[in-house]
GROMACS .gro file of C-alpha atoms in nm:
model
  173
    1MET     CA    1   2.457  -1.725 -15.073
    2ALA     CA    2   2.077  -1.746 -15.114
    3GLY     CA    3   1.925  -1.963 -14.842
    4LYS     CA    4   2.238  -1.993 -14.641
    5ALA     CA    5   2.054  -1.947 -14.314
    6SER     CA    6   1.788  -2.212 -14.390
    7LYS     CA    7   2.066  -2.452 -14.504
    8LYS     CA    8   2.260  -2.398 -14.186
    9GLN     CA    9   1.935  -2.446 -13.975
   10ALA     CA   10   1.853  -2.756 -14.163
   11HIS     CA   11   2.199  -2.911 -14.106
   12ASN     CA   12   2.192  -2.818 -13.744
   13ASN     CA   13   1.842  -2.966 -13.686
   14ALA     CA   14   1.963  -3.296 -13.864
   15ALA     CA   15   2.267  -3.302 -13.632
   16VAL     CA   16   2.050  -3.240 -13.325
   17LEU     CA   17   1.805  -3.516 -13.414
   18LYS     CA   18   2.089  -3.755 -13.498
   19ARG     CA   19   2.246  -3.697 -13.158
   20LEU     CA   20   1.912  -3.734 -12.983
   21TYR     CA   21   1.853  -4.064 -13.157
   22THR     CA   22   2.205  -4.189 -13.096
   23VAL     CA   23   2.195  -4.117 -12.718
   24SER     CA   24   1.833  -4.238 -12.661
   25GLY     CA   25   1.881  -4.547 -12.868
   26ALA     CA   26   2.190  -4.655 -12.680
   27VAL     CA   27   2.030  -4.583 -12.346
   28LEU     CA   28   1.697  -4.765 -12.440
   29ALA     CA   29   1.891  -5.059 -12.582
   30PHE     CA   30   2.083  -5.096 -12.243
   31THR     CA   31   1.748  -5.063 -12.069
   32VAL     CA   32   1.585  -5.329 -12.271
   33VAL     CA   33   1.869  -5.572 -12.224
   34ARG     CA   34   1.859  -5.505 -11.853
   35LEU     CA   35   1.474  -5.565 -11.860
   36LEU     CA   36   1.518  -5.892 -12.037
   37LEU     CA   37   1.775  -6.013 -11.801
   38SER     CA   38   1.590  -5.913 -11.484
   39GLY     CA   39   1.247  -5.994 -11.598
   40GLY     CA   40   1.095  -5.649 -11.533
   41SER     CA   41   0.754  -5.519 -11.633
   42TRP     CA   42   0.713  -5.413 -11.996
   43PHE     CA   43   0.395  -5.217 -11.901
   44LYS     CA   44   0.603  -4.984 -11.671
   45LEU     CA   45   0.861  -4.940 -11.946
   46ILE     CA   46   0.604  -4.829 -12.199
   47ALA     CA   47   0.404  -4.620 -11.955
   48PHE     CA   48   0.709  -4.441 -11.826
   49HIS     CA   49   0.831  -4.356 -12.185
   50ALA     CA   50   0.496  -4.216 -12.309
   51PRO     CA   51   0.588  -3.853 -12.236
   52ALA     CA   52   0.942  -3.885 -12.373
   53ALA     CA   53   0.806  -4.061 -12.683
   54ALA     CA   54   0.552  -3.778 -12.745
   55CYS     CA   55   0.823  -3.522 -12.702
   56VAL     CA   56   1.041  -3.706 -12.947
   57TYR     CA   57   0.762  -3.731 -13.192
   58MET     CA   58   0.692  -3.356 -13.175
   59LEU     CA   59   1.052  -3.271 -13.217
   60GLU     CA   60   1.082  -3.500 -13.510
   61LYS     CA   61   0.766  -3.371 -13.689
   62GLY     CA   62   0.848  -3.011 -13.628
   63GLY     CA   63   1.227  -3.012 -13.668
   64ARG     CA   64   1.315  -3.262 -13.939
   65PRO     CA   65   1.441  -3.088 -14.247
   66ARG     CA   66   1.318  -3.192 -14.587
   67PHE     CA   67   1.537  -3.203 -14.892
   68ASP     CA   68   1.447  -3.246 -15.260
   69ALA     CA   69   1.614  -3.496 -15.492
   70GLY     CA   70   1.894  -3.251 -15.576
   71GLY     CA   71   1.978  -3.185 -15.207
   72LYS     CA   72   1.818  -2.844 -15.184
   73VAL     CA   73   1.632  -2.750 -14.861
   74VAL     CA   74   1.263  -2.771 -14.919
   75ARG     CA   75   1.178  -2.713 -14.554
   76GLU     CA   76   1.430  -2.646 -14.282
   77GLY     CA   77   1.196  -2.719 -13.982
   78MET     CA   78   1.171  -2.527 -13.658
   79ASP     CA   79   1.488  -2.436 -13.483
   80LEU     CA   80   1.563  -2.714 -13.237
   81ASN     CA   81   1.818  -2.500 -13.052
   82GLN     CA   82   1.577  -2.231 -12.946
   83GLU     CA   83   1.466  -2.169 -12.594
   84GLY     CA   84   1.115  -2.234 -12.462
   85LEU     CA   85   0.898  -2.530 -12.549
   86THR     CA   86   1.147  -2.721 -12.756
   87GLU     CA   87   1.406  -2.685 -12.473
   88TRP     CA   88   1.143  -2.817 -12.229
   89MET     CA   89   1.077  -3.119 -12.459
   90PHE     CA   90   1.450  -3.208 -12.465
   91ASP     CA   91   1.457  -3.172 -12.089
   92ILE     CA   92   1.176  -3.429 -12.063
   93VAL     CA   93   1.347  -3.665 -12.300
   94TYR     CA   94   1.679  -3.644 -12.112
   95LEU     CA   95   1.509  -3.671 -11.771
   96SER     CA   96   1.351  -3.996 -11.896
   97LEU     CA   97   1.686  -4.124 -12.020
   98PHE     CA   98   1.840  -4.034 -11.680
   99ALA     CA   99   1.569  -4.240 -11.511
  100ASP     CA  100   1.642  -4.533 -11.755
  101VAL     CA  101   2.010  -4.529 -11.675
  102GLY     CA  102   1.923  -4.527 -11.307
  103HIS     CA  103   1.675  -4.815 -11.349
  104ALA     CA  104   1.932  -5.008 -11.549
  105VAL     CA  105   2.227  -4.953 -11.314
  106PHE     CA  106   2.062  -4.968 -10.983
  107ASN     CA  107   1.765  -5.190 -11.068
  108THR     CA  108   1.518  -4.947 -10.905
  109SER     CA  109   1.226  -4.751 -11.048
  110LYS     CA  110   1.262  -4.476 -10.787
  111LEU     CA  111   1.455  -4.253 -11.022
  112TRP     CA  112   1.136  -4.217 -11.220
  113TYR     CA  113   1.013  -4.003 -10.940
  114VAL     CA  114   1.231  -3.722 -11.097
  115MET     CA  115   0.969  -3.707 -11.375
  116LEU     CA  116   0.730  -3.554 -11.111
  117LEU     CA  117   0.950  -3.253 -11.123
  118VAL     CA  118   0.832  -3.177 -11.473
  119PRO     CA  119   0.470  -3.056 -11.374
  120VAL     CA  120   0.623  -2.867 -11.092
  121TYR     CA  121   0.867  -2.695 -11.317
  122LEU     CA  122   0.603  -2.636 -11.571
  123GLY     CA  123   0.384  -2.467 -11.314
  124TYR     CA  124   0.666  -2.255 -11.204
  125LYS     CA  125   0.740  -2.138 -11.569
  126ILE     CA  126   0.367  -2.063 -11.642
  127LYS     CA  127   0.351  -1.865 -11.319
  128GLY     CA  128   0.655  -1.662 -11.424
  129VAL     CA  129   0.497  -1.593 -11.758
  130ALA     CA  130   0.145  -1.532 -11.642
  131ALA     CA  131   0.209  -1.318 -11.326
  132PRO     CA  132   0.318  -1.006 -11.504
  133MET     CA  133   0.016  -1.028 -11.730
  134LEU     CA  134  -0.226  -1.087 -11.441
  135GLY     CA  135  -0.046  -0.848 -11.218
  136GLY     CA  136  -0.046  -0.578 -11.488
  137MET     CA  137  -0.427  -0.613 -11.535
  138ARG     CA  138  -0.486  -0.585 -11.160
  139ASN     CA  139  -0.273  -0.268 -11.139
  140ALA     CA  140  -0.447  -0.114 -11.438
  141GLN     CA  141  -0.795  -0.165 -11.271
  142ALA     CA  142  -0.694  -0.075 -10.915
  143PRO     CA  143  -0.677   0.314 -10.938
  144SER     CA  144  -1.010   0.486 -10.966
  145ALA     CA  145  -1.058   0.784 -11.200
  146GLY     CA  146  -1.094   1.039 -10.921
  147ALA     CA  147  -0.805   0.924 -10.710
  148PRO     CA  148  -0.479   1.114 -10.734
  149ALA     CA  149  -0.190   0.926 -10.886
  150ASP     CA  150   0.088   0.806 -10.652
  151THR     CA  151   0.387   1.041 -10.721
  152SER     CA  152   0.615   0.893 -10.454
  153ALA     CA  153   0.746   0.606 -10.681
  154LYS     CA  154   0.794   0.854 -10.973
  155SER     CA  155   1.099   1.061 -11.036
  156LYS     CA  156   1.075   1.446 -11.005
  157ARG     CA  157   1.079   1.486 -11.381
  158GLN     CA  158   0.791   1.229 -11.433
  159ALA     CA  159   0.586   1.395 -11.154
  160LYS     CA  160   0.636   1.740 -11.313
  161ARG     CA  161   0.528   1.601 -11.655
  162ASP     CA  162   0.211   1.449 -11.506
  163LYS     CA  163   0.133   1.768 -11.331
  164ASN     CA  164   0.172   1.982 -11.645
  165ALA     CA  165  -0.005   1.725 -11.869
  166ASP     CA  166  -0.355   1.871 -11.804
  167LYS     CA  167  -0.250   2.233 -11.873
  168VAL     CA  168  -0.351   2.398 -12.190
  169ARG     CA  169  -0.041   2.512 -12.365
  170TYR     CA  170  -0.179   2.704 -12.663
  171ARG     CA  171  -0.498   2.921 -12.708
  172TYR     CA  172  -0.624   2.975 -13.046
  173LYS     CA  173  -0.838   3.276 -13.112
   0.00000   0.00000   0.00000
């Protein structure tokens, strides 16, 4: 039973990486065959795949589990099914593969414009994360020490607590 969670994560990570390499290998092979037949630009192919290659490298380095000679898990790697940055890296890889399929099927590079959505989406996510922090700092600095607190947004119970907070409850003699 010991280490069951790390074994499970290690096998899940290995399966996710295997699936990623299977799908991306098939799509890239199809793209290369199409490129050889149509005589396209190898520079474009390499330049367009740089972000996806960087993401695959990061996913591989961080998520690949390591096993010892006996088959025991030495390092399970980061969870590749988690939300956040790893999910965004998979999105970049899959958008790149989508553009590859479009390039191979329709013989146009216009589907690579979908990769322009990545910085837009990243800015949207950063704004969503940073806005509460920046807004919270502005709200904390806005009221001055002498100004009365706004009780209209508070419930009656909270307003009563705030009003009675400054009263001295006990007097010691």
